[in-house]
PDB file of C-alpha atoms and ligand atoms in Angstrom:
ATOM      1  CA  MET A1204       8.682  -2.498 -16.740  1.00  0.00           C
ATOM      2  CA  GLU A1205       8.771  -4.464 -13.470  1.00  0.00           C
ATOM      3  CA  ASN A1206       9.477  -1.560 -11.118  1.00  0.00           C
ATOM      4  CA  TYR A1207       8.451   1.975 -10.393  1.00  0.00           C
ATOM      5  CA  VAL A1208      11.234   4.367  -9.412  1.00  0.00           C
ATOM      6  CA  LEU A1209      10.636   6.568  -6.371  1.00  0.00           C
ATOM      7  CA  ARG A1210      11.719  10.223  -6.288  1.00  0.00           C
ATOM      8  CA  ASN A1211      14.952   9.270  -4.507  1.00  0.00           C
ATOM      9  CA  GLY A1212      15.860   6.666  -7.162  1.00  0.00           C
ATOM     10  CA  VAL A1213      14.838   3.600  -5.127  1.00  0.00           C
ATOM     11  CA  GLU A1214      13.175   0.922  -7.259  1.00  0.00           C
ATOM     12  CA  ILE A1215       9.932  -0.622  -6.017  1.00  0.00           C
ATOM     13  CA  PRO A1216       8.286  -3.696  -7.593  1.00  0.00           C
ATOM     14  CA  LYS A1217       5.157  -2.647  -9.480  1.00  0.00           C
ATOM     15  CA  ILE A1218       2.813  -5.107  -7.798  1.00  0.00           C
ATOM     16  CA  GLY A1219       3.029  -5.885  -4.082  1.00  0.00           C
ATOM     17  CA  TYR A1220       1.507  -8.617  -1.939  1.00  0.00           C
ATOM     18  CA  GLY A1221      -0.830  -7.341   0.784  1.00  0.00           C
ATOM     19  CA  THR A1222      -1.026  -8.957   4.239  1.00  0.00           C
ATOM     20  CA  TRP A1223      -3.947  -7.070   5.822  1.00  0.00           C
ATOM     21  CA  LYS A1224      -6.459  -9.523   7.386  1.00  0.00           C
ATOM     22  CA  THR A1225      -4.176 -12.493   6.726  1.00  0.00           C
ATOM     23  CA  PRO A1226      -4.628 -14.673   9.826  1.00  0.00           C
ATOM     24  CA  ASP A1227      -1.511 -14.816  11.985  1.00  0.00           C
ATOM     25  CA  GLY A1228       0.392 -18.111  12.354  1.00  0.00           C
ATOM     26  CA  ASP A1229       0.636 -20.937   9.835  1.00  0.00           C
ATOM     27  CA  THR A1230      -1.855 -19.361   7.398  1.00  0.00           C
ATOM     28  CA  CYS A1231       0.211 -16.199   7.138  1.00  0.00           C
ATOM     29  CA  ILE A1232       3.552 -18.004   6.997  1.00  0.00           C
ATOM     30  CA  GLN A1233       2.259 -20.260   4.232  1.00  0.00           C
ATOM     31  CA  ALA A1234       0.648 -17.390   2.304  1.00  0.00           C
ATOM     32  CA  VAL A1235       3.720 -15.154   2.301  1.00  0.00           C
ATOM     33  CA  GLU A1236       6.037 -18.065   1.450  1.00  0.00           C
ATOM     34  CA  THR A1237       3.769 -18.988  -1.453  1.00  0.00           C
ATOM     35  CA  ALA A1238       3.573 -15.382  -2.635  1.00  0.00           C
ATOM     36  CA  ILE A1239       7.371 -15.181  -2.729  1.00  0.00           C
ATOM     37  CA  LYS A1240       7.578 -18.580  -4.444  1.00  0.00           C
ATOM     38  CA  THR A1241       5.187 -17.365  -7.153  1.00  0.00           C
ATOM     39  CA  GLY A1242       7.342 -14.309  -7.817  1.00  0.00           C
ATOM     40  CA  TYR A1243       6.220 -11.498  -5.507  1.00  0.00           C
ATOM     41  CA  ARG A1244       9.214  -9.560  -4.174  1.00  0.00           C
ATOM     42  CA  HIS A1245       7.305  -6.715  -2.555  1.00  0.00           C
ATOM     43  CA  ILE A1246       5.528  -7.525   0.717  1.00  0.00           C
ATOM     44  CA  ASP A1247       3.292  -4.927   2.336  1.00  0.00           C
ATOM     45  CA  ALA A1248       3.152  -5.406   6.114  1.00  0.00           C
ATOM     46  CA  ALA A1249       1.981  -3.348   9.109  1.00  0.00           C
ATOM     47  CA  ALA A1250       2.236  -3.649  12.882  1.00  0.00           C
ATOM     48  CA  VAL A1251      -1.538  -3.407  13.327  1.00  0.00           C
ATOM     49  CA  TYR A1252      -2.149  -6.417  11.086  1.00  0.00           C
ATOM     50  CA  GLY A1253      -0.902  -8.499  14.027  1.00  0.00           C
ATOM     51  CA  ASN A1254       1.032 -10.892  11.811  1.00  0.00           C
ATOM     52  CA  GLU A1255       4.503  -9.344  11.422  1.00  0.00           C
ATOM     53  CA  VAL A1256       6.203 -12.196  13.306  1.00  0.00           C
ATOM     54  CA  SER A1257       4.665 -14.670  10.853  1.00  0.00           C
ATOM     55  CA  VAL A1258       5.650 -12.494   7.890  1.00  0.00           C
ATOM     56  CA  GLY A1259       9.203 -12.428   9.309  1.00  0.00           C
ATOM     57  CA  ILE A1260       9.308 -16.231   9.543  1.00  0.00           C
ATOM     58  CA  ALA A1261       8.072 -16.522   5.953  1.00  0.00           C
ATOM     59  CA  LEU A1262      10.740 -14.086   4.721  1.00  0.00           C
ATOM     60  CA  GLN A1263      13.406 -16.228   6.386  1.00  0.00           C
ATOM     61  CA  ASN A1264      11.906 -19.491   5.109  1.00  0.00           C
ATOM     62  CA  SER A1265      11.700 -18.152   1.551  1.00  0.00           C
ATOM     63  CA  GLY A1266      15.438 -18.452   1.056  1.00  0.00           C
ATOM     64  CA  VAL A1267      15.351 -15.261  -1.029  1.00  0.00           C
ATOM     65  CA  GLU A1268      18.107 -12.809  -0.176  1.00  0.00           C
ATOM     66  CA  ARG A1269      16.998  -9.802   1.828  1.00  0.00           C
ATOM     67  CA  LYS A1270      18.238  -7.364  -0.801  1.00  0.00           C
ATOM     68  CA  GLU A1271      15.997  -9.008  -3.409  1.00  0.00           C
ATOM     69  CA  LEU A1272      12.913  -8.261  -1.301  1.00  0.00           C
ATOM     70  CA  PHE A1273      11.089  -4.976  -0.843  1.00  0.00           C
ATOM     71  CA  ILE A1274       9.493  -4.810   2.625  1.00  0.00           C
ATOM     72  CA  THR A1275       7.078  -2.114   3.774  1.00  0.00           C
ATOM     73  CA  GLY A1276       6.093  -1.420   7.391  1.00  0.00           C
ATOM     74  CA  LYS A1277       3.679   1.117   8.923  1.00  0.00           C
ATOM     75  CA  VAL A1278       3.592   2.919  12.237  1.00  0.00           C
ATOM     76  CA  TRP A1279       0.199   2.460  13.896  1.00  0.00           C
ATOM     77  CA  ASN A1280      -2.013   5.198  15.312  1.00  0.00           C
ATOM     78  CA  THR A1281      -1.228   4.487  18.981  1.00  0.00           C
ATOM     79  CA  GLU A1282       2.508   4.979  18.296  1.00  0.00           C
ATOM     80  CA  ARG A1283       2.432   8.488  16.815  1.00  0.00           C
ATOM     81  CA  GLY A1284       4.996  11.041  17.983  1.00  0.00           C
ATOM     82  CA  TYR A1285       8.789  10.958  17.757  1.00  0.00           C
ATOM     83  CA  GLY A1286       9.837   8.557  20.527  1.00  0.00           C
ATOM     84  CA  ARG A1287       6.999   6.096  20.122  1.00  0.00           C
ATOM     85  CA  THR A1288       7.528   5.909  16.365  1.00  0.00           C
ATOM     86  CA  MET A1289      11.211   5.150  16.875  1.00  0.00           C
ATOM     87  CA  ARG A1290      10.330   2.313  19.273  1.00  0.00           C
ATOM     88  CA  ALA A1291       7.588   1.011  16.968  1.00  0.00           C
ATOM     89  CA  PHE A1292      10.111   0.888  14.129  1.00  0.00           C
ATOM     90  CA  GLU A1293      12.568  -1.164  16.204  1.00  0.00           C
ATOM     91  CA  LYS A1294       9.828  -3.638  17.154  1.00  0.00           C
ATOM     92  CA  THR A1295       8.672  -4.006  13.558  1.00  0.00           C
ATOM     93  CA  CYS A1296      12.247  -4.710  12.417  1.00  0.00           C
ATOM     94  CA  LYS A1297      12.681  -7.284  15.194  1.00  0.00           C
ATOM     95  CA  ASP A1298       9.380  -8.997  14.354  1.00  0.00           C
ATOM     96  CA  LEU A1299      10.125  -9.010  10.626  1.00  0.00           C
ATOM     97  CA  GLN A1300      13.690 -10.243  11.346  1.00  0.00           C
ATOM     98  CA  THR A1301      15.333  -7.482   9.353  1.00  0.00           C
ATOM     99  CA  ASP A1302      17.666  -4.649  10.261  1.00  0.00           C
ATOM    100  CA  TYR A1303      16.188  -2.205   7.760  1.00  0.00           C
ATOM    101  CA  LEU A1304      12.939  -1.565   5.908  1.00  0.00           C
ATOM    102  CA  ASP A1305      12.583  -0.592   2.282  1.00  0.00           C
ATOM    103  CA  LEU A1306       9.624   1.648   3.013  1.00  0.00           C
ATOM    104  CA  TYR A1307       8.118   2.926   6.260  1.00  0.00           C
ATOM    105  CA  LEU A1308       4.742   4.687   6.267  1.00  0.00           C
ATOM    106  CA  ILE A1309       2.564   6.622   8.714  1.00  0.00           C
ATOM    107  CA  HIS A1310      -0.479   4.331   8.651  1.00  0.00           C
ATOM    108  CA  TRP A1311      -3.176   7.029   9.177  1.00  0.00           C
ATOM    109  CA  PRO A1312      -2.936  10.784   9.698  1.00  0.00           C
ATOM    110  CA  ALA A1313      -3.837  12.016  13.182  1.00  0.00           C
ATOM    111  CA  SER A1314      -7.407  13.255  12.774  1.00  0.00           C
ATOM    112  CA  PRO A1315      -8.929  16.551  13.924  1.00  0.00           C
ATOM    113  CA  SER A1316     -11.861  14.522  15.300  1.00  0.00           C
ATOM    114  CA  GLN A1317      -9.498  13.116  17.931  1.00  0.00           C
ATOM    115  CA  TYR A1318      -6.647  15.628  18.334  1.00  0.00           C
ATOM    116  CA  LYS A1319      -6.579  19.382  18.537  1.00  0.00           C
ATOM    117  CA  CYS A1320      -2.879  19.326  17.611  1.00  0.00           C
ATOM    118  CA  TRP A1321      -3.252  16.814  14.791  1.00  0.00           C
ATOM    119  CA  LYS A1322      -0.900  18.715  12.479  1.00  0.00           C
ATOM    120  CA  GLU A1323       1.875  18.874  15.088  1.00  0.00           C
ATOM    121  CA  LEU A1324       1.437  15.188  15.852  1.00  0.00           C
ATOM    122  CA  ASN A1325       1.759  14.240  12.191  1.00  0.00           C
ATOM    123  CA  SER A1326       4.803  16.443  11.894  1.00  0.00           C
ATOM    124  CA  GLU A1327       6.512  14.805  14.930  1.00  0.00           C
ATOM    125  CA  THR A1328       5.850  11.336  13.534  1.00  0.00           C
ATOM    126  CA  TRP A1329       7.195  12.503  10.183  1.00  0.00           C
ATOM    127  CA  GLU A1330      10.351  13.830  11.856  1.00  0.00           C
ATOM    128  CA  ALA A1331      11.015  10.337  13.230  1.00  0.00           C
ATOM    129  CA  LEU A1332      10.606   8.813   9.766  1.00  0.00           C
ATOM    130  CA  THR A1333      12.904  11.468   8.330  1.00  0.00           C
ATOM    131  CA  ASP A1334      15.587  10.652  10.905  1.00  0.00           C
ATOM    132  CA  LEU A1335      15.257   6.917  10.219  1.00  0.00           C
ATOM    133  CA  TYR A1336      15.696   7.685   6.535  1.00  0.00           C
ATOM    134  CA  LYS A1337      18.752   9.865   7.114  1.00  0.00           C
ATOM    135  CA  ALA A1338      20.250   7.165   9.342  1.00  0.00           C
ATOM    136  CA  GLY A1339      19.884   4.628   6.495  1.00  0.00           C
ATOM    137  CA  LYS A1340      17.452   2.419   8.414  1.00  0.00           C
ATOM    138  CA  VAL A1341      14.741   2.850   5.779  1.00  0.00           C
ATOM    139  CA  ARG A1342      15.293   3.275   2.060  1.00  0.00           C
ATOM    140  CA  ALA A1343      12.153   5.342   1.518  1.00  0.00           C
ATOM    141  CA  ILE A1344       9.438   6.972   3.624  1.00  0.00           C
ATOM    142  CA  GLY A1345       5.840   7.908   3.069  1.00  0.00           C
ATOM    143  CA  VAL A1346       2.300   8.048   4.350  1.00  0.00           C
ATOM    144  CA  SER A1347      -0.955   6.171   4.025  1.00  0.00           C
ATOM    145  CA  ASN A1348      -4.568   7.374   3.980  1.00  0.00           C
ATOM    146  CA  PHE A1349      -3.416  11.013   3.778  1.00  0.00           C
ATOM    147  CA  ARG A1350      -5.845  13.206   1.873  1.00  0.00           C
ATOM    148  CA  CYS A1351      -4.839  16.657   0.590  1.00  0.00           C
ATOM    149  CA  ARG A1352      -5.387  18.497   3.871  1.00  0.00           C
ATOM    150  CA  HIS A1353      -3.108  16.066   5.738  1.00  0.00           C
ATOM    151  CA  LEU A1354      -0.515  15.912   3.005  1.00  0.00           C
ATOM    152  CA  LEU A1355      -0.162  19.658   2.435  1.00  0.00           C
ATOM    153  CA  PRO A1356       1.652  20.490   5.738  1.00  0.00           C
ATOM    154  CA  LEU A1357       4.188  17.699   5.109  1.00  0.00           C
ATOM    155  CA  LEU A1358       4.988  19.201   1.713  1.00  0.00           C
ATOM    156  CA  GLN A1359       6.728  22.026   3.581  1.00  0.00           C
ATOM    157  CA  GLU A1360       9.152  19.589   5.235  1.00  0.00           C
ATOM    158  CA  GLU A1361      12.793  19.103   4.259  1.00  0.00           C
ATOM    159  CA  ILE A1362      12.061  15.602   2.944  1.00  0.00           C
ATOM    160  CA  ILE A1363       8.558  15.018   1.630  1.00  0.00           C
ATOM    161  CA  PRO A1364       6.695  11.697   1.348  1.00  0.00           C
ATOM    162  CA  MET A1365       7.738   9.429  -1.510  1.00  0.00           C
ATOM    163  CA  VAL A1366       4.607   7.244  -1.324  1.00  0.00           C
ATOM    164  CA  ASN A1367       0.962   7.656  -0.318  1.00  0.00           C
ATOM    165  CA  GLN A1368      -0.871   4.347   0.152  1.00  0.00           C
ATOM    166  CA  LEU A1369      -4.620   4.791  -0.360  1.00  0.00           C
ATOM    167  CA  GLN A1370      -7.747   2.780  -0.935  1.00  0.00           C
ATOM    168  CA  LEU A1371      -7.938   2.848  -4.728  1.00  0.00           C
ATOM    169  CA  HIS A1372      -9.904   0.581  -7.013  1.00  0.00           C
ATOM    170  CA  PRO A1373     -12.455   0.850  -9.807  1.00  0.00           C
ATOM    171  CA  GLY A1374     -15.140   3.155  -8.439  1.00  0.00           C
ATOM    172  CA  MET A1375     -12.752   4.815  -5.980  1.00  0.00           C
ATOM    173  CA  THR A1376     -10.239   7.133  -7.615  1.00  0.00           C
ATOM    174  CA  GLN A1377      -9.547   9.810  -4.920  1.00  0.00           C
ATOM    175  CA  ASP A1378      -8.940  12.378  -7.696  1.00  0.00           C
ATOM    176  CA  ASP A1379      -7.896  15.396  -5.589  1.00  0.00           C
ATOM    177  CA  THR A1380      -5.351  13.452  -3.565  1.00  0.00           C
ATOM    178  CA  ILE A1381      -3.974  11.735  -6.642  1.00  0.00           C
ATOM    179  CA  ALA A1382      -3.561  15.079  -8.443  1.00  0.00           C
ATOM    180  CA  LEU A1383      -1.546  16.414  -5.493  1.00  0.00           C
ATOM    181  CA  CYS A1384       0.551  13.237  -5.397  1.00  0.00           C
ATOM    182  CA  ARG A1385       1.345  13.611  -9.096  1.00  0.00           C
ATOM    183  CA  GLU A1386       2.336  17.258  -8.652  1.00  0.00           C
ATOM    184  CA  TYR A1387       4.904  16.303  -6.000  1.00  0.00           C
ATOM    185  CA  ASP A1388       6.026  12.989  -7.528  1.00  0.00           C
ATOM    186  CA  ILE A1389       4.530  10.925  -4.691  1.00  0.00           C
ATOM    187  CA  LEU A1390       3.795   7.368  -5.831  1.00  0.00           C
ATOM    188  CA  PRO A1391       0.189   6.326  -5.070  1.00  0.00           C
ATOM    189  CA  GLU A1392      -0.067   2.753  -3.818  1.00  0.00           C
ATOM    190  CA  ALA A1393      -3.467   1.043  -4.058  1.00  0.00           C
ATOM    191  CA  TYR A1394      -4.678  -0.997  -1.128  1.00  0.00           C
ATOM    192  CA  SER A1395      -7.817  -3.126  -1.527  1.00  0.00           C
ATOM    193  CA  PRO A1396      -7.264  -2.978  -5.314  1.00  0.00           C
ATOM    194  CA  LEU A1397      -9.973  -5.648  -5.744  1.00  0.00           C
ATOM    195  CA  GLY A1398     -12.347  -3.730  -3.477  1.00  0.00           C
ATOM    196  CA  ASN A1399     -11.718  -6.357  -0.786  1.00  0.00           C
ATOM    197  CA  GLY A1400     -12.974  -8.935  -3.226  1.00  0.00           C
ATOM    198  CA  LYS A1401     -16.509  -7.436  -3.253  1.00  0.00           C
ATOM    199  CA  LEU A1402     -15.917  -5.619  -6.522  1.00  0.00           C
ATOM    200  CA  LEU A1403     -15.384  -8.910  -8.274  1.00  0.00           C
ATOM    201  CA  ASN A1404     -19.157  -9.549  -8.232  1.00  0.00           C
ATOM    202  CA  SER A1405     -19.902  -6.418 -10.255  1.00  0.00           C
ATOM    203  CA  ASP A1406     -21.776  -7.190 -13.493  1.00  0.00           C
ATOM    204  CA  SER A1407     -20.165  -4.266 -15.331  1.00  0.00           C
ATOM    205  CA  LEU A1408     -16.717  -5.490 -14.328  1.00  0.00           C
ATOM    206  CA  ARG A1409     -17.588  -9.043 -15.353  1.00  0.00           C
ATOM    207  CA  MET A1410     -18.667  -7.863 -18.805  1.00  0.00           C
ATOM    208  CA  ILE A1411     -15.434  -5.919 -19.333  1.00  0.00           C
ATOM    209  CA  ALA A1412     -13.375  -8.891 -18.122  1.00  0.00           C
ATOM    210  CA  GLU A1413     -15.152 -11.229 -20.542  1.00  0.00           C
ATOM    211  CA  ARG A1414     -14.323  -8.975 -23.476  1.00  0.00           C
ATOM    212  CA  TYR A1415     -10.602  -9.151 -22.672  1.00  0.00           C
ATOM    213  CA  GLY A1416     -10.696 -12.862 -21.785  1.00  0.00           C
ATOM    214  CA  LYS A1417      -9.286 -11.983 -18.340  1.00  0.00           C
ATOM    215  CA  SER A1418     -10.511 -12.397 -14.781  1.00  0.00           C
ATOM    216  CA  GLN A1419     -12.175  -9.531 -12.922  1.00  0.00           C
ATOM    217  CA  ALA A1420      -9.187  -9.432 -10.550  1.00  0.00           C
ATOM    218  CA  GLN A1421      -6.755  -9.020 -13.458  1.00  0.00           C
ATOM    219  CA  ILE A1422      -8.828  -6.135 -14.825  1.00  0.00           C
ATOM    220  CA  CYS A1423      -8.667  -4.407 -11.421  1.00  0.00           C
ATOM    221  CA  VAL A1424      -4.888  -4.847 -11.145  1.00  0.00           C
ATOM    222  CA  LYS A1425      -4.367  -3.623 -14.702  1.00  0.00           C
ATOM    223  CA  TRP A1426      -6.626  -0.611 -14.095  1.00  0.00           C
ATOM    224  CA  SER A1427      -4.394   0.313 -11.130  1.00  0.00           C
ATOM    225  CA  ILE A1428      -1.193   0.033 -13.136  1.00  0.00           C
ATOM    226  CA  GLN A1429      -2.546   1.969 -16.123  1.00  0.00           C
ATOM    227  CA  HIS A1430      -3.362   4.772 -13.691  1.00  0.00           C
ATOM    228  CA  GLY A1431       0.235   4.659 -12.444  1.00  0.00           C
ATOM    229  CA  PHE A1432      -0.831   3.220  -9.062  1.00  0.00           C
ATOM    230  CA  LEU A1433       1.019   0.390  -7.344  1.00  0.00           C
ATOM    231  CA  PRO A1434      -1.573  -2.310  -6.502  1.00  0.00           C
ATOM    232  CA  LEU A1435      -1.269  -4.503  -3.396  1.00  0.00           C
ATOM    233  CA  PRO A1436      -3.676  -7.395  -4.064  1.00  0.00           C
ATOM    234  CA  LYS A1437      -3.963 -10.142  -1.495  1.00  0.00           C
ATOM    235  CA  SER A1438      -5.052 -13.739  -1.763  1.00  0.00           C
ATOM    236  CA  LEU A1439      -4.434 -16.880   0.238  1.00  0.00           C
ATOM    237  CA  HIS A1440      -4.546 -19.018  -2.897  1.00  0.00           C
ATOM    238  CA  GLU A1441      -1.559 -19.775  -5.080  1.00  0.00           C
ATOM    239  CA  GLU A1442      -3.443 -19.752  -8.393  1.00  0.00           C
ATOM    240  CA  ARG A1443      -4.981 -16.369  -7.605  1.00  0.00           C
ATOM    241  CA  MET A1444      -1.624 -14.972  -6.467  1.00  0.00           C
ATOM    242  CA  LYS A1445      -0.188 -15.950  -9.856  1.00  0.00           C
ATOM    243  CA  MET A1446      -3.201 -14.657 -11.749  1.00  0.00           C
ATOM    244  CA  ASN A1447      -3.125 -11.296  -9.981  1.00  0.00           C
ATOM    245  CA  ARG A1448       0.361 -10.544 -11.228  1.00  0.00           C
ATOM    246  CA  SER A1449      -0.120 -11.885 -14.778  1.00  0.00           C
ATOM    247  CA  VAL A1450      -1.318  -8.698 -16.403  1.00  0.00           C
ATOM    248  CA  ASP A1451       1.399  -7.841 -18.897  1.00  0.00           C
ATOM    249  CA  ASP A1452      -0.225  -9.240 -22.030  1.00  0.00           C
ATOM    250  CA  PHE A1453      -3.144  -6.861 -22.431  1.00  0.00           C
ATOM    251  CA  GLU A1454      -4.020  -3.176 -22.289  1.00  0.00           C
ATOM    252  CA  LEU A1455      -7.336  -1.666 -21.184  1.00  0.00           C
ATOM    253  CA  LYS A1456      -8.884   0.714 -23.692  1.00  0.00           C
ATOM    254  CA  GLU A1457      -9.475   4.317 -22.660  1.00  0.00           C
ATOM    255  CA  GLU A1458     -13.275   3.867 -22.699  1.00  0.00           C
ATOM    256  CA  ASP A1459     -13.042   0.871 -20.356  1.00  0.00           C
ATOM    257  CA  MET A1460     -10.687   2.749 -17.994  1.00  0.00           C
ATOM    258  CA  LYS A1461     -13.295   5.529 -17.826  1.00  0.00           C
ATOM    259  CA  ALA A1462     -16.147   3.095 -17.210  1.00  0.00           C
ATOM    260  CA  LEU A1463     -14.138   1.477 -14.401  1.00  0.00           C
ATOM    261  CA  ASP A1464     -13.300   4.859 -12.852  1.00  0.00           C
ATOM    262  CA  VAL A1465     -16.978   5.514 -12.199  1.00  0.00           C
ATOM    263  CA  LEU A1466     -18.132   2.012 -11.288  1.00  0.00           C
ATOM    264  CA  GLU A1467     -20.908   2.557  -8.768  1.00  0.00           C
ATOM    265  CA  GLY A1468     -21.704   0.967  -5.444  1.00  0.00           C
ATOM    266  CA  PHE A1469     -18.300   0.290  -3.949  1.00  0.00           C
ATOM    267  CA  GLY A1470     -18.045   2.866  -1.201  1.00  0.00           C
ATOM    268  CA  THR A1471     -15.777   5.758  -0.427  1.00  0.00           C
ATOM    269  CA  GLY A1472     -13.558   4.184   2.250  1.00  0.00           C
ATOM    270  CA  ASN A1473     -12.894   5.519   5.745  1.00  0.00           C
ATOM    271  CA  ASP A1474     -12.598   9.294   6.050  1.00  0.00           C
ATOM    272  CA  PRO A1475      -9.334   9.907   7.923  1.00  0.00           C
ATOM    273  CA  ASP A1476     -10.938  12.949   9.599  1.00  0.00           C
ATOM    274  CA  GLN A1477     -13.700  10.787  11.069  1.00  0.00           C
ATOM    275  CA  ILE A1478     -11.827   7.684  12.143  1.00  0.00           C
ATOM    276  CA  THR A1479     -12.146   6.596  15.760  1.00  0.00           C
ATOM    277  CA  PHE A1480      -9.255   4.094  15.750  1.00  0.00           C
TER     278      PHE A1480
HETATM  279  P1  A2P B1525      -8.822 -15.222  -1.246  1.00  0.00           P
HETATM  280  O1  A2P B1525      -7.782 -14.922  -0.210  1.00  0.00           O
HETATM  281  O2  A2P B1525      -9.766 -16.316  -0.811  1.00  0.00           O
HETATM  282  O3  A2P B1525      -8.268 -15.424  -2.626  1.00  0.00           O
HETATM  283  P2  A2P B1525      -8.195  -6.926  -1.901  1.00  0.00           P
HETATM  284  O4  A2P B1525      -6.827  -7.297  -2.357  1.00  0.00           O
HETATM  285  O5  A2P B1525      -8.871  -5.872  -2.703  1.00  0.00           O
HETATM  286  O6  A2P B1525      -8.250  -6.585  -0.441  1.00  0.00           O
HETATM  287  O7  A2P B1525      -9.119  -8.231  -2.063  1.00  0.00           O
HETATM  288  C1  A2P B1525      -8.845  -9.401  -1.325  1.00  0.00           C
HETATM  289  C2  A2P B1525      -9.990 -10.370  -1.473  1.00  0.00           C
HETATM  290  O8  A2P B1525     -10.111 -10.755  -2.831  1.00  0.00           O
HETATM  291  C3  A2P B1525      -9.771 -11.623  -0.685  1.00  0.00           C
HETATM  292  O9  A2P B1525     -11.033 -11.972  -0.105  1.00  0.00           O
HETATM  293  C4  A2P B1525      -9.348 -12.663  -1.718  1.00  0.00           C
HETATM  294  O10 A2P B1525      -9.811 -13.933  -1.333  1.00  0.00           O
HETATM  295  C5  A2P B1525     -10.042 -12.187  -2.959  1.00  0.00           C
HETATM  296  N1  A2P B1525      -9.259 -12.468  -4.188  1.00  0.00           N
HETATM  297  C6  A2P B1525      -7.967 -12.169  -4.401  1.00  0.00           C
HETATM  298  N2  A2P B1525      -7.584 -12.518  -5.646  1.00  0.00           N
HETATM  299  C7  A2P B1525      -8.664 -13.056  -6.233  1.00  0.00           C
HETATM  300  C8  A2P B1525      -8.907 -13.599  -7.515  1.00  0.00           C
HETATM  301  N3  A2P B1525      -7.947 -13.650  -8.444  1.00  0.00           N
HETATM  302  N4  A2P B1525     -10.154 -14.082  -7.779  1.00  0.00           N
HETATM  303  C9  A2P B1525     -11.140 -14.019  -6.855  1.00  0.00           C
HETATM  304  N5  A2P B1525     -10.976 -13.510  -5.625  1.00  0.00           N
HETATM  305  C10 A2P B1525      -9.754 -13.034  -5.307  1.00  0.00           C
END
């Protein structure tokens, strides 16, 4: 199966191409064009990545029809609240040269370390996303980096998130949040599915990869998919882009999935309640 189906029936390609840290300008244009050329149809962008204009140029240059592409955007932390989110959305669409997005996410929850009224702020931002969805300007809406305590209040809303994009990779499984996502049919997307590349040096991962005759990166992507996550690997290199989405011809055994779940030494990610950005 090439796609997951979101709660509202919208289809989303099972592997996306991430653009975080991709240098703006020619590097980004080239990378996104190459990703599309090698078969990616799902591009994960965000205003804070500082490269949306370049992503937009690449989408145009690709020659692929807009309706064949699945484009995600994210509202950044400085733009929370109803009015600002609406304006941020318009700017993102302009920069990406599109008049709608397939998916729009709240990039990080407002944190209690910074805001007394963090719940209200998240709810106002969510209201903007809900209105964009009802107006047909986005095909699906969701959140990113929301752990249970941030997600729970939004589950009382009229429309609840369809996606939660989290740092997920071998050694980082975010079990509580994933369990809540499953209960409410919220698709977990996995950012940094290769642990930002650092994971690929793990000896345990290398040994598993050798047994399957696959690369470490392919094992990580497959691990994500077998968990029902949607991985967003990124690479600037064509061969790696191709490799990272060639994972259909093998299946990880249960014992290897379990060993990967508890791979040690690869951090716990940023705590959204502690962030200072
Ligand atoms: P590069 O762009 O030079 O290929 P993540 O997606 O978890 O954030 O990881 C991204 C990092 O992993 C990048 O540094 C990228 O480097 C590297 N990477 C991506 N795919 C592969 C691969 N197939 N083999 C080795 N390194 C990879």
